GROMACS .gro file of C-alpha atoms in nm:
model
  436
    1MET     CA    1   0.000   0.000   0.000
    2ALA     CA    2   0.140   0.338  -0.101
    3GLU     CA    3   0.220   0.599   0.160
    4ALA     CA    4  -0.080   0.827   0.205
    5PRO     CA    5  -0.039   1.195   0.122
    6ARG     CA    6  -0.125   1.451   0.389
    7SER     CA    7  -0.442   1.655   0.344
    8LEU     CA    8  -0.546   1.959   0.546
    9ILE     CA    9  -0.904   1.924   0.418
   10LEU     CA   10  -0.917   1.561   0.530
   11ALA     CA   11  -0.771   1.647   0.870
   12THR     CA   12  -1.032   1.920   0.911
   13TYR     CA   13  -1.309   1.679   0.813
   14ARG     CA   14  -1.184   1.427   1.068
   15THR     CA   15  -1.177   1.691   1.341
   16LEU     CA   16  -1.523   1.825   1.262
   17THR     CA   17  -1.682   1.479   1.250
   18SER     CA   18  -1.512   1.393   1.579
   19VAL     CA   19  -1.666   1.688   1.764
   20ALA     CA   20  -2.000   1.679   1.582
   21HIS     CA   21  -2.122   1.349   1.728
   22PRO     CA   22  -2.401   1.523   1.928
   23LEU     CA   23  -2.549   1.645   1.598
   24ALA     CA   24  -2.598   1.288   1.478
   25GLY     CA   25  -2.919   1.258   1.678
   26LEU     CA   26  -3.063   1.568   1.515
   27ILE     CA   27  -2.967   1.447   1.169
   28LEU     CA   28  -3.121   1.104   1.223
   29SER     CA   29  -3.436   1.254   1.379
   30TRP     CA   30  -3.486   1.472   1.073
   31ARG     CA   31  -3.430   1.175   0.840
   32LEU     CA   32  -3.665   0.960   1.050
   33LYS     CA   33  -3.935   1.228   1.029
   34HIS     CA   34  -3.901   1.232   0.650
   35GLY     CA   35  -3.916   0.853   0.615
   36LYS     CA   36  -3.548   0.811   0.535
   37GLU     CA   37  -3.450   0.603   0.840
   38ASP     CA   38  -3.567   0.275   0.988
   39PRO     CA   39  -3.676   0.336   1.350
   40GLU     CA   40  -3.624  -0.030   1.444
   41HIS     CA   41  -3.259  -0.026   1.337
   42GLN     CA   42  -3.153   0.328   1.419
   43GLY     CA   43  -2.888   0.206   1.661
   44GLU     CA   44  -2.700   0.052   1.368
   45ARG     CA   45  -2.642   0.403   1.233
   46TYR     CA   46  -2.449   0.474   1.553
   47GLY     CA   47  -2.238   0.163   1.495
   48GLU     CA   48  -2.435  -0.043   1.747
   49ALA     CA   49  -2.469  -0.401   1.622
   50SER     CA   50  -2.811  -0.562   1.637
   51LEU     CA   51  -2.675  -0.911   1.561
   52PRO     CA   52  -2.387  -1.118   1.700
   53ARG     CA   53  -2.072  -1.153   1.493
   54PRO     CA   54  -2.039  -1.492   1.322
   55ASP     CA   55  -1.744  -1.705   1.430
   56GLY     CA   56  -1.439  -1.712   1.205
   57PRO     CA   57  -1.314  -1.482   0.930
   58LEU     CA   58  -1.550  -1.209   0.812
   59VAL     CA   59  -1.566  -1.008   0.489
   60TRP     CA   60  -1.750  -0.677   0.503
   61VAL     CA   61  -1.921  -0.563   0.179
   62HIS     CA   62  -2.065  -0.212   0.164
   63ALA     CA   63  -2.307  -0.088  -0.103
   64ALA     CA   64  -2.474   0.251  -0.082
   65SER     CA   65  -2.816   0.206  -0.240
   66VAL     CA   66  -3.023  -0.018  -0.465
   67GLY     CA   67  -2.806  -0.030  -0.777
   68GLU     CA   68  -2.486  -0.100  -0.588
   69THR     CA   69  -2.661  -0.358  -0.370
   70MET     CA   70  -2.792  -0.548  -0.669
   71SER     CA   71  -2.447  -0.550  -0.828
   72VAL     CA   72  -2.269  -0.699  -0.524
   73LEU     CA   73  -2.525  -0.966  -0.433
   74PRO     CA   74  -2.393  -1.217  -0.693
   75MET     CA   75  -2.043  -1.149  -0.560
   76ILE     CA   76  -2.157  -1.221  -0.205
   77GLU     CA   77  -2.308  -1.550  -0.321
   78ARG     CA   78  -1.974  -1.644  -0.480
   79ILE     CA   79  -1.781  -1.551  -0.165
   80ILE     CA   80  -2.015  -1.758   0.052
   81ALA     CA   81  -1.998  -2.050  -0.192
   82GLY     CA   82  -1.623  -2.060  -0.130
   83GLY     CA   83  -1.708  -2.184   0.218
   84ARG     CA   84  -1.421  -2.002   0.387
   85VAL     CA   85  -1.568  -1.682   0.530
   86SER     CA   86  -1.890  -1.517   0.643
   87VAL     CA   87  -2.011  -1.190   0.491
   88LEU     CA   88  -2.153  -0.876   0.645
   89LEU     CA   89  -2.343  -0.657   0.395
   90THR     CA   90  -2.413  -0.295   0.484
   91THR     CA   91  -2.633  -0.050   0.297
   92GLY     CA   92  -2.741   0.307   0.359
   93THR     CA   93  -3.102   0.339   0.242
   94MET     CA   94  -3.426   0.178   0.351
   95THR     CA   95  -3.507   0.057   0.000
   96SER     CA   96  -3.170  -0.108  -0.052
   97THR     CA   97  -3.196  -0.265   0.294
   98ARG     CA   98  -3.533  -0.424   0.219
   99ILE     CA   99  -3.403  -0.560  -0.110
  100ALA     CA  100  -3.079  -0.685   0.046
  101ARG     CA  101  -3.251  -0.870   0.327
  102ALA     CA  102  -3.510  -1.022   0.095
  103ARG     CA  103  -3.249  -1.137  -0.158
  104LEU     CA  104  -3.016  -1.282   0.107
  105ALA     CA  105  -3.308  -1.480   0.252
  106ALA     CA  106  -3.428  -1.595  -0.092
  107ALA     CA  107  -3.076  -1.717  -0.177
  108GLY     CA  108  -3.063  -1.917   0.145
  109LEU     CA  109  -2.768  -1.716   0.274
  110ASN     CA  110  -2.910  -1.615   0.612
  111GLY     CA  111  -2.657  -1.705   0.879
  112ARG     CA  112  -2.359  -1.696   0.642
  113ALA     CA  113  -2.442  -1.349   0.508
  114ILE     CA  114  -2.603  -1.093   0.736
  115HIS     CA  115  -2.711  -0.733   0.696
  116GLN     CA  116  -2.673  -0.412   0.894
  117TYR     CA  117  -2.713  -0.042   0.817
  118VAL     CA  118  -2.381   0.130   0.760
  119PRO     CA  119  -2.284   0.360   1.048
  120LEU     CA  120  -2.277   0.735   1.004
  121ASP     CA  121  -1.933   0.858   0.901
  122GLY     CA  122  -1.821   0.970   1.246
  123PRO     CA  123  -1.501   0.825   1.395
  124ARG     CA  124  -1.672   0.708   1.714
  125PHE     CA  125  -1.952   0.531   1.530
  126VAL     CA  126  -1.717   0.366   1.281
  127ARG     CA  127  -1.481   0.246   1.555
  128ARG     CA  128  -1.773   0.098   1.748
  129PHE     CA  129  -1.889  -0.080   1.431
  130LEU     CA  130  -1.540  -0.214   1.352
  131GLY     CA  131  -1.480  -0.316   1.713
  132HIS     CA  132  -1.777  -0.550   1.699
  133TRP     CA  133  -1.750  -0.690   1.347
  134ARG     CA  134  -1.368  -0.705   1.310
  135PRO     CA  135  -1.362  -0.766   0.931
  136GLY     CA  136  -1.047  -0.904   0.774
  137LEU     CA  137  -1.139  -0.758   0.436
  138ALA     CA  138  -1.365  -0.463   0.350
  139ILE     CA  139  -1.508  -0.439  -0.002
  140PHE     CA  140  -1.665  -0.106  -0.095
  141ALA     CA  141  -1.878  -0.072  -0.409
  142GLU     CA  142  -1.847   0.190  -0.683
  143SER     CA  143  -1.774   0.536  -0.537
  144GLU     CA  144  -1.827   0.491  -0.164
  145LEU     CA  145  -1.542   0.708  -0.039
  146TRP     CA  146  -1.651   0.809   0.310
  147PRO     CA  147  -1.331   0.929   0.480
  148ASN     CA  148  -1.379   0.787   0.829
  149LEU     CA  149  -1.504   0.453   0.702
  150ILE     CA  150  -1.193   0.418   0.489
  151LEU     CA  151  -0.935   0.552   0.732
  152GLU     CA  152  -1.064   0.371   1.041
  153THR     CA  153  -1.099   0.044   0.850
  154ALA     CA  154  -0.741   0.070   0.728
  155ARG     CA  155  -0.627   0.158   1.080
  156SER     CA  156  -0.802  -0.155   1.213
  157GLY     CA  157  -0.569  -0.369   1.003
  158ALA     CA  158  -0.833  -0.488   0.757
  159ARG     CA  159  -0.755  -0.507   0.389
  160LEU     CA  160  -0.958  -0.281   0.160
  161SER     CA  161  -1.083  -0.318  -0.195
  162LEU     CA  162  -1.294  -0.092  -0.413
  163VAL     CA  163  -1.502  -0.297  -0.658
  164ASN     CA  164  -1.706  -0.192  -0.960
  165ALA     CA  165  -1.532   0.140  -0.909
  166ARG     CA  166  -1.635   0.437  -1.116
  167MET     CA  167  -1.495   0.788  -1.143
  168SER     CA  168  -1.692   1.008  -1.381
  169ASP     CA  169  -1.532   1.301  -1.562
  170ARG     CA  170  -1.732   1.537  -1.341
  171SER     CA  171  -1.615   1.371  -1.019
  172PHE     CA  172  -1.260   1.354  -1.151
  173ARG     CA  173  -1.252   1.728  -1.216
  174ARG     CA  174  -1.393   1.795  -0.871
  175TRP     CA  175  -1.141   1.570  -0.697
  176GLN     CA  176  -0.854   1.732  -0.889
  177LYS     CA  177  -0.921   2.042  -0.680
  178GLY     CA  178  -0.834   1.842  -0.367
  179PRO     CA  179  -0.571   1.592  -0.482
  180ALA     CA  180  -0.421   1.536  -0.138
  181MET     CA  181  -0.755   1.435   0.012
  182ILE     CA  182  -0.857   1.189  -0.259
  183GLY     CA  183  -0.501   1.057  -0.273
  184ALA     CA  184  -0.507   0.992   0.101
  185LEU     CA  185  -0.829   0.793   0.065
  186LEU     CA  186  -0.750   0.595  -0.250
  187SER     CA  187  -0.404   0.503  -0.127
  188ARG     CA  188  -0.563   0.304   0.156
  189PHE     CA  189  -0.712   0.054  -0.086
  190ASP     CA  190  -0.510  -0.260  -0.152
  191LEU     CA  191  -0.696  -0.316  -0.480
  192CYS     CA  192  -0.929  -0.112  -0.702
  193LEU     CA  193  -1.139  -0.289  -0.964
  194ALA     CA  194  -1.268  -0.037  -1.219
  195GLN     CA  195  -1.575  -0.058  -1.441
  196SER     CA  196  -1.396   0.073  -1.750
  197GLU     CA  197  -1.053   0.174  -1.876
  198GLY     CA  198  -1.157   0.538  -1.845
  199ASP     CA  199  -1.252   0.489  -1.480
  200ALA     CA  200  -0.923   0.306  -1.424
  201GLU     CA  201  -0.717   0.587  -1.576
  202ARG     CA  202  -0.891   0.852  -1.366
  203LEU     CA  203  -0.852   0.648  -1.047
  204ARG     CA  204  -0.479   0.598  -1.113
  205ALA     CA  205  -0.436   0.970  -1.180
  206LEU     CA  206  -0.590   1.044  -0.840
  207GLY     CA  207  -0.362   0.804  -0.652
  208ALA     CA  208  -0.517   0.457  -0.660
  209GLU     CA  209  -0.278   0.163  -0.705
  210PRO     CA  210  -0.308  -0.112  -0.813
  211VAL     CA  211  -0.607  -0.062  -1.043
  212ILE     CA  212  -0.748  -0.337  -1.265
  213CYS     CA  213  -1.023  -0.288  -1.523
  214SER     CA  214  -1.251  -0.583  -1.447
  215GLY     CA  215  -1.571  -0.452  -1.608
  216ASN     CA  216  -1.911  -0.352  -1.477
  217LEU     CA  217  -2.066  -0.599  -1.233
  218LYS     CA  218  -2.411  -0.473  -1.324
  219TYR     CA  219  -2.386  -0.653  -1.658
  220ASP     CA  220  -2.369  -0.982  -1.466
  221VAL     CA  221  -2.669  -0.919  -1.241
  222PRO     CA  222  -2.944  -1.166  -1.333
  223ALA     CA  223  -3.263  -1.025  -1.483
  224PRO     CA  224  -3.507  -0.938  -1.203
  225GLU     CA  225  -3.761  -1.207  -1.130
  226ALA     CA  226  -4.138  -1.165  -1.126
  227ASP     CA  227  -4.410  -1.354  -0.946
  228GLU     CA  228  -4.581  -1.559  -1.216
  229ALA     CA  229  -4.925  -1.539  -1.056
  230ALA     CA  230  -4.903  -1.163  -1.018
  231LEU     CA  231  -4.782  -1.125  -1.376
  232LYS     CA  232  -5.072  -1.334  -1.504
  233ASP     CA  233  -5.326  -1.132  -1.303
  234VAL     CA  234  -5.199  -0.792  -1.416
  235ARG     CA  235  -5.169  -0.900  -1.779
  236ALA     CA  236  -5.529  -1.019  -1.767
  237ALA     CA  237  -5.638  -0.686  -1.619
  238ILE     CA  238  -5.454  -0.484  -1.885
  239GLY     CA  239  -5.559  -0.703  -2.174
  240GLU     CA  240  -5.453  -0.574  -2.516
  241ARG     CA  241  -5.429  -0.209  -2.416
  242PRO     CA  242  -5.122  -0.027  -2.556
  243ARG     CA  243  -4.883   0.042  -2.270
  244TRP     CA  244  -4.544   0.179  -2.178
  245ALA     CA  245  -4.354   0.240  -1.855
  246ALA     CA  246  -4.157   0.520  -1.694
  247ALA     CA  247  -3.919   0.339  -1.459
  248SER     CA  248  -3.702   0.468  -1.173
  249LEU     CA  249  -3.879   0.801  -1.208
  250HIS     CA  250  -3.770   1.105  -1.006
  251PRO     CA  251  -4.006   1.381  -0.887
  252GLY     CA  252  -3.869   1.638  -1.133
  253GLU     CA  253  -3.970   1.412  -1.423
  254VAL     CA  254  -4.330   1.338  -1.332
  255GLU     CA  255  -4.482   1.633  -1.516
  256ALA     CA  256  -4.297   1.543  -1.837
  257VAL     CA  257  -4.420   1.183  -1.818
  258LEU     CA  258  -4.777   1.296  -1.752
  259ASP     CA  259  -4.753   1.538  -2.047
  260ALA     CA  260  -4.632   1.250  -2.263
  261HIS     CA  261  -4.919   1.032  -2.141
  262ALA     CA  262  -5.174   1.298  -2.237
  263SER     CA  263  -5.031   1.323  -2.589
  264ILE     CA  264  -5.011   0.945  -2.634
  265ALA     CA  265  -5.364   0.886  -2.500
  266ALA     CA  266  -5.504   1.151  -2.735
  267GLY     CA  267  -5.375   0.957  -3.033
  268ARG     CA  268  -5.422   0.609  -2.892
  269PRO     CA  269  -5.730   0.594  -2.666
  270GLY     CA  270  -5.695   0.340  -2.388
  271ALA     CA  271  -5.317   0.376  -2.361
  272LEU     CA  272  -5.186   0.288  -2.016
  273THR     CA  273  -4.881   0.446  -1.856
  274ILE     CA  274  -4.702   0.248  -1.585
  275ILE     CA  275  -4.500   0.461  -1.341
  276ALA     CA  276  -4.243   0.309  -1.107
  277PRO     CA  277  -4.088   0.575  -0.877
  278ARG     CA  278  -3.717   0.550  -0.806
  279HIS     CA  279  -3.810   0.580  -0.439
  280PRO     CA  280  -4.142   0.405  -0.365
  281GLU     CA  281  -4.216   0.644  -0.078
  282ARG     CA  282  -4.256   0.921  -0.339
  283GLY     CA  283  -4.544   0.730  -0.495
  284ALA     CA  284  -4.814   0.925  -0.312
  285GLU     CA  285  -4.700   1.260  -0.451
  286MET     CA  286  -4.675   1.116  -0.802
  287ALA     CA  287  -5.027   0.976  -0.773
  288ALA     CA  288  -5.147   1.315  -0.649
  289ALA     CA  289  -4.985   1.489  -0.947
  290ALA     CA  290  -5.168   1.256  -1.185
  291GLU     CA  291  -5.502   1.288  -1.006
  292ALA     CA  292  -5.469   1.667  -1.009
  293ARG     CA  293  -5.490   1.638  -1.389
  294GLY     CA  294  -5.807   1.436  -1.367
  295LEU     CA  295  -5.633   1.106  -1.442
  296THR     CA  296  -5.744   0.777  -1.291
  297VAL     CA  297  -5.468   0.606  -1.093
  298ALA     CA  298  -5.441   0.244  -0.974
  299VAL     CA  299  -5.190   0.201  -0.692
  300ARG     CA  300  -4.999  -0.125  -0.669
  301SER     CA  301  -4.923  -0.100  -0.295
  302ARG     CA  302  -5.298  -0.103  -0.230
  303GLY     CA  303  -5.335  -0.428  -0.418
  304GLU     CA  304  -5.508  -0.254  -0.710
  305THR     CA  305  -5.488  -0.365  -1.073
  306PRO     CA  306  -5.574  -0.147  -1.373
  307ALA     CA  307  -5.941  -0.111  -1.462
  308PRO     CA  308  -6.045  -0.038  -1.822
  309ASP     CA  309  -6.056   0.335  -1.744
  310THR     CA  310  -5.724   0.348  -1.553
  311ASP     CA  311  -5.479   0.599  -1.698
  312ILE     CA  312  -5.180   0.548  -1.467
  313TYR     CA  313  -5.070   0.229  -1.294
  314LEU     CA  314  -4.839   0.327  -1.008
  315PHE     CA  315  -4.588   0.065  -0.894
  316ASP     CA  316  -4.495   0.208  -0.553
  317THR     CA  317  -4.363  -0.128  -0.432
  318ILE     CA  318  -4.022  -0.280  -0.370
  319GLY     CA  319  -3.879  -0.575  -0.560
  320GLU     CA  320  -4.127  -0.573  -0.847
  321MET     CA  321  -3.929  -0.411  -1.127
  322GLY     CA  322  -3.913  -0.750  -1.298
  323LEU     CA  323  -4.291  -0.733  -1.319
  324VAL     CA  324  -4.284  -0.379  -1.461
  325TYR     CA  325  -4.035  -0.469  -1.734
  326ARG     CA  326  -4.231  -0.779  -1.832
  327LEU     CA  327  -4.554  -0.581  -1.858
  328ALA     CA  328  -4.422  -0.293  -2.068
  329PRO     CA  329  -4.256  -0.350  -2.407
  330ILE     CA  330  -4.134   0.013  -2.405
  331VAL     CA  331  -3.958   0.168  -2.105
  332PHE     CA  332  -3.835   0.520  -2.040
  333MET     CA  333  -3.553   0.514  -1.784
  334GLY     CA  334  -3.583   0.796  -1.531
  335GLY     CA  335  -3.318   1.008  -1.370
  336SER     CA  336  -3.226   1.121  -1.718
  337LEU     CA  337  -3.454   1.419  -1.787
  338ILE     CA  338  -3.308   1.597  -1.486
  339PRO     CA  339  -2.936   1.641  -1.400
  340HIS     CA  340  -2.933   1.327  -1.186
  341GLY     CA  341  -2.715   1.113  -1.411
  342GLY     CA  342  -2.959   0.846  -1.522
  343GLN     CA  343  -3.060   0.505  -1.388
  344ASN     CA  344  -2.928   0.162  -1.477
  345PRO     CA  345  -3.085   0.030  -1.802
  346ILE     CA  346  -2.929  -0.317  -1.786
  347GLU     CA  347  -3.226  -0.489  -1.620
  348PRO     CA  348  -3.484  -0.389  -1.884
  349ALA     CA  349  -3.229  -0.469  -2.155
  350LYS     CA  350  -3.198  -0.823  -2.020
  351LEU     CA  351  -3.576  -0.858  -2.039
  352THR     CA  352  -3.582  -0.757  -2.407
  353THR     CA  353  -3.744  -0.418  -2.363
  354ALA     CA  354  -3.713  -0.119  -2.597
  355ILE     CA  355  -3.542   0.157  -2.398
  356LEU     CA  356  -3.575   0.536  -2.412
  357TYR     CA  357  -3.366   0.777  -2.206
  358GLY     CA  358  -3.305   1.149  -2.156
  359PRO     CA  359  -2.987   1.354  -2.204
  360HIS     CA  360  -2.854   1.328  -1.845
  361ILE     CA  361  -2.698   0.980  -1.824
  362HIS     CA  362  -2.339   1.049  -1.710
  363ASN     CA  363  -2.358   0.788  -1.430
  364PHE     CA  364  -2.411   0.516  -1.691
  365ALA     CA  365  -2.255   0.678  -1.997
  366ASP     CA  366  -2.072   0.363  -2.110
  367VAL     CA  367  -2.382   0.146  -2.077
  368TYR     CA  368  -2.604   0.384  -2.269
  369ALA     CA  369  -2.338   0.432  -2.535
  370ALA     CA  370  -2.326   0.054  -2.589
  371LEU     CA  371  -2.705   0.028  -2.604
  372HIS     CA  372  -2.741   0.327  -2.836
  373GLY     CA  373  -2.463   0.206  -3.064
  374ALA     CA  374  -2.628  -0.133  -3.098
  375GLY     CA  375  -2.968   0.017  -3.177
  376GLY     CA  376  -3.111  -0.097  -2.844
  377ALA     CA  377  -3.194   0.245  -2.698
  378GLU     CA  378  -3.298   0.589  -2.818
  379GLU     CA  379  -3.240   0.928  -2.658
  380ILE     CA  380  -3.529   1.171  -2.610
  381ALA     CA  381  -3.502   1.544  -2.547
  382ASP     CA  382  -3.824   1.632  -2.365
  383ALA     CA  383  -4.186   1.533  -2.303
  384ALA     CA  384  -4.294   1.594  -2.662
  385ASP     CA  385  -4.007   1.387  -2.797
  386LEU     CA  386  -4.082   1.113  -2.546
  387ALA     CA  387  -4.447   1.100  -2.650
  388GLY     CA  388  -4.355   1.095  -3.018
  389LYS     CA  389  -4.108   0.808  -2.986
  390VAL     CA  390  -4.343   0.603  -2.767
  391GLU     CA  391  -4.625   0.650  -3.018
  392VAL     CA  392  -4.403   0.542  -3.307
  393LEU     CA  393  -4.294   0.229  -3.122
  394MET     CA  394  -4.650   0.147  -3.019
  395THR     CA  395  -4.749   0.135  -3.385
  396ALA     CA  396  -4.448  -0.076  -3.485
  397PRO     CA  397  -4.419  -0.394  -3.277
  398ALA     CA  398  -4.152  -0.530  -3.512
  399ALA     CA  399  -3.935  -0.226  -3.440
  400VAL     CA  400  -3.990  -0.276  -3.066
  401GLY     CA  401  -3.869  -0.633  -3.107
  402ARG     CA  402  -3.558  -0.526  -3.296
  403HIS     CA  403  -3.473  -0.262  -3.034
  404ALA     CA  404  -3.526  -0.511  -2.752
  405GLU     CA  405  -3.315  -0.785  -2.911
  406ALA     CA  406  -3.036  -0.536  -2.983
  407ALA     CA  407  -3.043  -0.415  -2.622
  408ASN     CA  408  -3.022  -0.771  -2.491
  409ALA     CA  409  -2.732  -0.855  -2.722
  410ALA     CA  410  -2.546  -0.538  -2.624
  411VAL     CA  411  -2.552  -0.610  -2.250
  412SER     CA  412  -2.475  -0.979  -2.300
  413ALA     CA  413  -2.154  -0.886  -2.480
  414PHE     CA  414  -2.024  -0.712  -2.168
  415SER     CA  415  -2.072  -1.000  -1.923
  416GLY     CA  416  -1.782  -1.158  -1.737
  417ALA     CA  417  -1.704  -0.883  -1.484
  418LEU     CA  418  -1.801  -1.105  -1.192
  419ASP     CA  419  -1.556  -1.379  -1.292
  420ARG     CA  420  -1.276  -1.126  -1.344
  421SER     CA  421  -1.350  -0.951  -1.015
  422MET     CA  422  -1.355  -1.274  -0.817
  423ALA     CA  423  -1.022  -1.381  -0.970
  424ALA     CA  424  -0.864  -1.047  -0.875
  425LEU     CA  425  -1.006  -1.063  -0.521
  426ASP     CA  426  -0.902  -1.423  -0.459
  427PRO     CA  427  -0.562  -1.342  -0.298
  428LEU     CA  428  -0.731  -1.103  -0.051
  429LEU     CA  429  -1.009  -1.351   0.019
  430SER     CA  430  -0.759  -1.633   0.074
  431GLU     CA  431  -0.559  -1.415   0.310
  432THR     CA  432  -0.874  -1.327   0.503
  433ALA     CA  433  -0.985  -1.691   0.520
  434GLY     CA  434  -0.642  -1.775   0.655
  435GLY     CA  435  -0.713  -1.569   0.960
  436ARG     CA  436  -0.582  -1.220   0.889
   0.00000   0.00000   0.00000
């Protein structure tokens, strides 16, 4: 591991987070009031374990939210299958936590792989967390560069790896303004596995070493499953109505999608728009926005299915995106009409869906470039463009099929990141299993 550069900014951050522990309660109370924290597991955010530590070597895997969680779950299954270590998975959001716990249980990994919320990035909370769990290896996903988590983990003697690492041009330019700080953090990692050669080059330039381009783990995530009985029921309720979906939708995009729905329905009476919010807890406000326009809304969390006069079918549930993608032959991926950076289109691509996206996709630029280049996805500029492209596709099922098949072929060509990542991690895993 390279010697870490000194950083005044990092030292200041460490000092401030050391003395700001009393503010943690206020922060968590505010988040709890706004539905962003789990009241039954709030102690975990202070580093207080709610489960005993398994005997033997332990690998800690941290993923921030839903996308990162989904990408590391196959890796966790591989690590457990090796039979040498147990795994602790931490996440930071309620949605990712629900998905993580459900998937670990469904895979039969309970006991060998357990879940906790990640502690707040305060030295005291992180030390308490590490003192209980004592990981031999910590694996952080993508761009999780919380200073105290990294520095205290390294200080504990654990090995560190950054997997599926990404460093966008925007983040790179920002970090270049504080090279000592990012250098001090990246130098603590024993191994960085980058999503692309571009990510690898930017990580090396900022001080990471060694860096290996192993590919994007999200290409290897299995297509999301769907309950067959539920799929049959909803398909029967929808019948032959023309339909499309707006998936992983953010609040700033709702009006554009509703505008597009109005235009599509004017030309194709009976058209159904399926909306799946990025955060299910925002479903109520999206339903209210639709109802304010006089639209009829069926809400999935209430057990409702679309009636013949339903305009909007709102999927405000967790773990049912596989159902959404199987219902809609055309999907607009949210987070892309606003400067959010886009949402992961790999899942709908694996389920042979025609994909539309907006101009703001920098978080998944490589993925969208591959899909667009293969003819598996089309960019839209605004609500009018979205409506126009959906209408064209609705009238051309053969074109939908070609788009969908091209999207599926494009993502299939990029598989293999999981195998490459596991091969690169094997020395660290073996060392951890040996008792480090």
